[in-house]
Amino acid sequence: EVQLQASGGGLVQAGGSLRLSCAASGFTFDDYAIGWFRQAPGKEREGVSCISKGGGSTYYPNSMKGRFTISSDNAKNTVYLQMNSLKPEDTAVYYCAALLDRGGSYYYTPVTVCGRDGMDYWGKGTLVTVSS
């Protein structure tokens, strides 16, 4: 059974930090690019941090640069999202998702992954609430 289990969300004050985890099982983790996405009430889903297959390349939208860091531990089949300097506008449900990449090194760049609607697997989200 394919699973992407996101965890680590919670309530934090503005300026605080959270570390989200995305634990994968049921598929060959090394063959997939991973993205973190979020959706706030009344807003469209957006990609917030993405990492290529193999973990060699990452992408952050401008509003996340310098605050969010995505990393991958392939030995643990887990991707992390370290979020620092959180702002109330970061409040959302955060999802991780996986995209099969059959490329030799990687085919899908992280910016492409973050811009995609169609991922192969989605996890259930974890709620992040940032209070002002």
PDB file of C-alpha atoms in Angstrom:
ATOM      1  CA  GLU A   1       0.000   0.000   0.000  1.00  0.00           C
ATOM      2  CA  VAL A   2       1.365   3.379  -1.016  1.00  0.00           C
ATOM      3  CA  GLN A   3       1.525   5.869   1.814  1.00  0.00           C
ATOM      4  CA  LEU A   4       2.821   9.375   2.240  1.00  0.00           C
ATOM      5  CA  GLN A   5       2.463  10.335   5.857  1.00  0.00           C
ATOM      6  CA  ALA A   6       2.926  14.001   6.622  1.00  0.00           C
ATOM      7  CA  SER A   7       3.416  15.028  10.226  1.00  0.00           C
ATOM      8  CA  GLY A   8       4.818  17.813  12.342  1.00  0.00           C
ATOM      9  CA  GLY A   9       2.177  20.465  11.930  1.00  0.00           C
ATOM     10  CA  GLY A  10       0.823  22.455  14.812  1.00  0.00           C
ATOM     11  CA  LEU A  11       0.269  25.871  16.308  1.00  0.00           C
ATOM     12  CA  VAL A  12       3.218  28.241  16.440  1.00  0.00           C
ATOM     13  CA  GLN A  13       3.647  31.940  17.030  1.00  0.00           C
ATOM     14  CA  ALA A  14       4.818  34.225  14.278  1.00  0.00           C
ATOM     15  CA  GLY A  15       8.582  34.062  13.995  1.00  0.00           C
ATOM     16  CA  GLY A  16       8.666  30.488  15.207  1.00  0.00           C
ATOM     17  CA  SER A  17       9.720  27.291  13.493  1.00  0.00           C
ATOM     18  CA  LEU A  18       8.278  23.928  12.616  1.00  0.00           C
ATOM     19  CA  ARG A  19       9.731  20.869  10.965  1.00  0.00           C
ATOM     20  CA  LEU A  20       7.410  18.781   8.845  1.00  0.00           C
ATOM     21  CA  SER A  21       8.166  15.192   7.907  1.00  0.00           C
ATOM     22  CA  CYS A  22       6.884  13.151   4.999  1.00  0.00           C
ATOM     23  CA  ALA A  23       7.409   9.429   5.443  1.00  0.00           C
ATOM     24  CA  ALA A  24       6.967   7.360   2.295  1.00  0.00           C
ATOM     25  CA  SER A  25       6.227   3.672   1.942  1.00  0.00           C
ATOM     26  CA  GLY A  26       4.894   1.261  -0.656  1.00  0.00           C
ATOM     27  CA  PHE A  27       6.887   2.586  -3.605  1.00  0.00           C
ATOM     28  CA  THR A  28      10.493   3.014  -4.653  1.00  0.00           C
ATOM     29  CA  PHE A  29      11.260   6.312  -2.986  1.00  0.00           C
ATOM     30  CA  ASP A  30      14.523   6.839  -4.878  1.00  0.00           C
ATOM     31  CA  ASP A  31      12.619   7.036  -8.184  1.00  0.00           C
ATOM     32  CA  TYR A  32      10.432   9.953  -7.155  1.00  0.00           C
ATOM     33  CA  ALA A  33      10.642  13.702  -6.932  1.00  0.00           C
ATOM     34  CA  ILE A  34       8.908  15.065  -3.844  1.00  0.00           C
ATOM     35  CA  GLY A  35       7.036  18.277  -3.321  1.00  0.00           C
ATOM     36  CA  TRP A  36       5.539  20.064  -0.369  1.00  0.00           C
ATOM     37  CA  PHE A  37       2.354  21.925  -1.202  1.00  0.00           C
ATOM     38  CA  ARG A  38      -0.045  23.920   0.905  1.00  0.00           C
ATOM     39  CA  GLN A  39      -3.594  25.117   0.698  1.00  0.00           C
ATOM     40  CA  ALA A  40      -5.062  27.849   2.825  1.00  0.00           C
ATOM     41  CA  PRO A  41      -8.820  28.357   3.193  1.00  0.00           C
ATOM     42  CA  GLY A  42     -10.228  30.038   0.126  1.00  0.00           C
ATOM     43  CA  LYS A  43      -6.940  29.869  -1.748  1.00  0.00           C
ATOM     44  CA  GLU A  44      -5.527  27.650  -4.439  1.00  0.00           C
ATOM     45  CA  ARG A  45      -2.997  24.999  -3.619  1.00  0.00           C
ATOM     46  CA  GLU A  46       0.592  26.114  -4.147  1.00  0.00           C
ATOM     47  CA  GLY A  47       3.945  24.404  -4.221  1.00  0.00           C
ATOM     48  CA  VAL A  48       6.163  25.633  -1.387  1.00  0.00           C
ATOM     49  CA  SER A  49       9.298  23.502  -1.653  1.00  0.00           C
ATOM     50  CA  CYS A  50      10.278  20.731  -4.006  1.00  0.00           C
ATOM     51  CA  ILE A  51      13.221  18.389  -4.377  1.00  0.00           C
ATOM     52  CA  SER A  52      14.360  16.383  -7.352  1.00  0.00           C
ATOM     53  CA  LYS A  53      14.707  12.645  -7.475  1.00  0.00           C
ATOM     54  CA  GLY A  54      17.916  11.864  -5.647  1.00  0.00           C
ATOM     55  CA  GLY A  55      17.771  15.094  -3.667  1.00  0.00           C
ATOM     56  CA  GLY A  56      20.347  16.959  -5.699  1.00  0.00           C
ATOM     57  CA  SER A  57      18.236  19.965  -6.614  1.00  0.00           C
ATOM     58  CA  THR A  58      15.684  22.035  -4.744  1.00  0.00           C
ATOM     59  CA  TYR A  59      13.294  24.865  -5.502  1.00  0.00           C
ATOM     60  CA  TYR A  60      11.593  27.485  -3.366  1.00  0.00           C
ATOM     61  CA  PRO A  61       9.226  30.216  -4.459  1.00  0.00           C
ATOM     62  CA  ASN A  62      10.516  33.683  -3.615  1.00  0.00           C
ATOM     63  CA  SER A  63       8.278  34.030  -0.571  1.00  0.00           C
ATOM     64  CA  MET A  64       9.834  30.905   0.972  1.00  0.00           C
ATOM     65  CA  LYS A  65      13.470  31.457   0.077  1.00  0.00           C
ATOM     66  CA  GLY A  66      15.628  31.824   3.140  1.00  0.00           C
ATOM     67  CA  ARG A  67      12.857  30.583   5.417  1.00  0.00           C
ATOM     68  CA  PHE A  68      12.030  27.060   4.196  1.00  0.00           C
ATOM     69  CA  THR A  69      14.462  24.220   3.636  1.00  0.00           C
ATOM     70  CA  ILE A  70      13.557  20.906   2.054  1.00  0.00           C
ATOM     71  CA  SER A  71      15.785  17.884   2.551  1.00  0.00           C
ATOM     72  CA  SER A  72      15.635  14.200   1.863  1.00  0.00           C
ATOM     73  CA  ASP A  73      16.858  11.191   3.803  1.00  0.00           C
ATOM     74  CA  ASN A  74      16.664   8.396   1.268  1.00  0.00           C
ATOM     75  CA  ALA A  75      17.776   5.818   3.834  1.00  0.00           C
ATOM     76  CA  LYS A  76      14.633   6.623   5.811  1.00  0.00           C
ATOM     77  CA  ASN A  77      12.380   7.287   2.800  1.00  0.00           C
ATOM     78  CA  THR A  78      11.559  10.605   4.379  1.00  0.00           C
ATOM     79  CA  VAL A  79      11.512  14.195   3.190  1.00  0.00           C
ATOM     80  CA  TYR A  80      11.611  17.068   5.650  1.00  0.00           C
ATOM     81  CA  LEU A  81      10.490  20.663   5.446  1.00  0.00           C
ATOM     82  CA  GLN A  82      12.146  22.979   7.941  1.00  0.00           C
ATOM     83  CA  MET A  83      10.139  26.162   8.223  1.00  0.00           C
ATOM     84  CA  ASN A  84      11.632  29.135  10.044  1.00  0.00           C
ATOM     85  CA  SER A  85      10.471  32.702  10.559  1.00  0.00           C
ATOM     86  CA  LEU A  86       6.894  31.620  10.115  1.00  0.00           C
ATOM     87  CA  LYS A  87       4.279  34.209   9.295  1.00  0.00           C
ATOM     88  CA  PRO A  88       0.509  34.171   9.783  1.00  0.00           C
ATOM     89  CA  GLU A  89       0.149  33.910   6.007  1.00  0.00           C
ATOM     90  CA  ASP A  90       1.930  30.544   6.170  1.00  0.00           C
ATOM     91  CA  THR A  91      -1.152  29.122   7.881  1.00  0.00           C
ATOM     92  CA  ALA A  92      -2.443  26.275   5.720  1.00  0.00           C
ATOM     93  CA  VAL A  93      -2.762  22.536   5.383  1.00  0.00           C
ATOM     94  CA  TYR A  94       0.568  21.234   4.129  1.00  0.00           C
ATOM     95  CA  TYR A  95       0.733  18.185   1.874  1.00  0.00           C
ATOM     96  CA  CYS A  96       3.583  16.152   0.516  1.00  0.00           C
ATOM     97  CA  ALA A  97       3.336  14.506  -2.873  1.00  0.00           C
ATOM     98  CA  ALA A  98       5.465  12.253  -5.040  1.00  0.00           C
ATOM     99  CA  LEU A  99       6.076  12.251  -8.793  1.00  0.00           C
ATOM    100  CA  LEU A 100       7.652   9.313 -10.597  1.00  0.00           C
ATOM    101  CA  ASP A 101      10.747  10.405 -12.497  1.00  0.00           C
ATOM    102  CA  ARG A 102      12.090   7.845 -14.926  1.00  0.00           C
ATOM    103  CA  GLY A 103      15.013  10.058 -15.934  1.00  0.00           C
ATOM    104  CA  GLY A 104      18.553   8.800 -15.441  1.00  0.00           C
ATOM    105  CA  SER A 105      19.631  11.556 -13.092  1.00  0.00           C
ATOM    106  CA  TYR A 106      16.391  13.423 -12.955  1.00  0.00           C
ATOM    107  CA  TYR A 107      13.979  14.685 -15.612  1.00  0.00           C
ATOM    108  CA  TYR A 108      11.567  16.800 -13.589  1.00  0.00           C
ATOM    109  CA  THR A 109      13.200  19.888 -12.197  1.00  0.00           C
ATOM    110  CA  PRO A 110      12.007  20.945  -8.759  1.00  0.00           C
ATOM    111  CA  VAL A 111      10.435  24.113 -10.183  1.00  0.00           C
ATOM    112  CA  THR A 112       8.406  21.897 -12.524  1.00  0.00           C
ATOM    113  CA  VAL A 113       7.355  19.656  -9.663  1.00  0.00           C
ATOM    114  CA  CYS A 114       6.181  22.615  -7.599  1.00  0.00           C
ATOM    115  CA  GLY A 115       4.115  23.870 -10.509  1.00  0.00           C
ATOM    116  CA  ARG A 116       2.351  20.613 -11.220  1.00  0.00           C
ATOM    117  CA  ASP A 117      -1.214  19.690 -10.356  1.00  0.00           C
ATOM    118  CA  GLY A 118      -0.771  16.084 -11.365  1.00  0.00           C
ATOM    119  CA  MET A 119       1.407  14.180  -8.935  1.00  0.00           C
ATOM    120  CA  ASP A 120       1.374  10.409  -8.650  1.00  0.00           C
ATOM    121  CA  TYR A 121       0.780  10.166  -4.919  1.00  0.00           C
ATOM    122  CA  TRP A 122      -0.542  12.595  -2.343  1.00  0.00           C
ATOM    123  CA  GLY A 123      -0.401  12.306   1.385  1.00  0.00           C
ATOM    124  CA  LYS A 124      -2.968  13.523   3.832  1.00  0.00           C
ATOM    125  CA  GLY A 125      -2.145  16.985   5.008  1.00  0.00           C
ATOM    126  CA  THR A 126      -0.875  18.353   8.250  1.00  0.00           C
ATOM    127  CA  LEU A 127      -2.244  21.635   9.547  1.00  0.00           C
ATOM    128  CA  VAL A 128       0.112  24.496  10.285  1.00  0.00           C
ATOM    129  CA  THR A 129      -1.339  27.455  12.150  1.00  0.00           C
ATOM    130  CA  VAL A 130       0.765  30.545  12.739  1.00  0.00           C
ATOM    131  CA  SER A 131      -0.628  33.018  15.227  1.00  0.00           C
ATOM    132  CA  SER A 132       0.202  36.709  15.149  1.00  0.00           C
TER     133      SER A 132
END
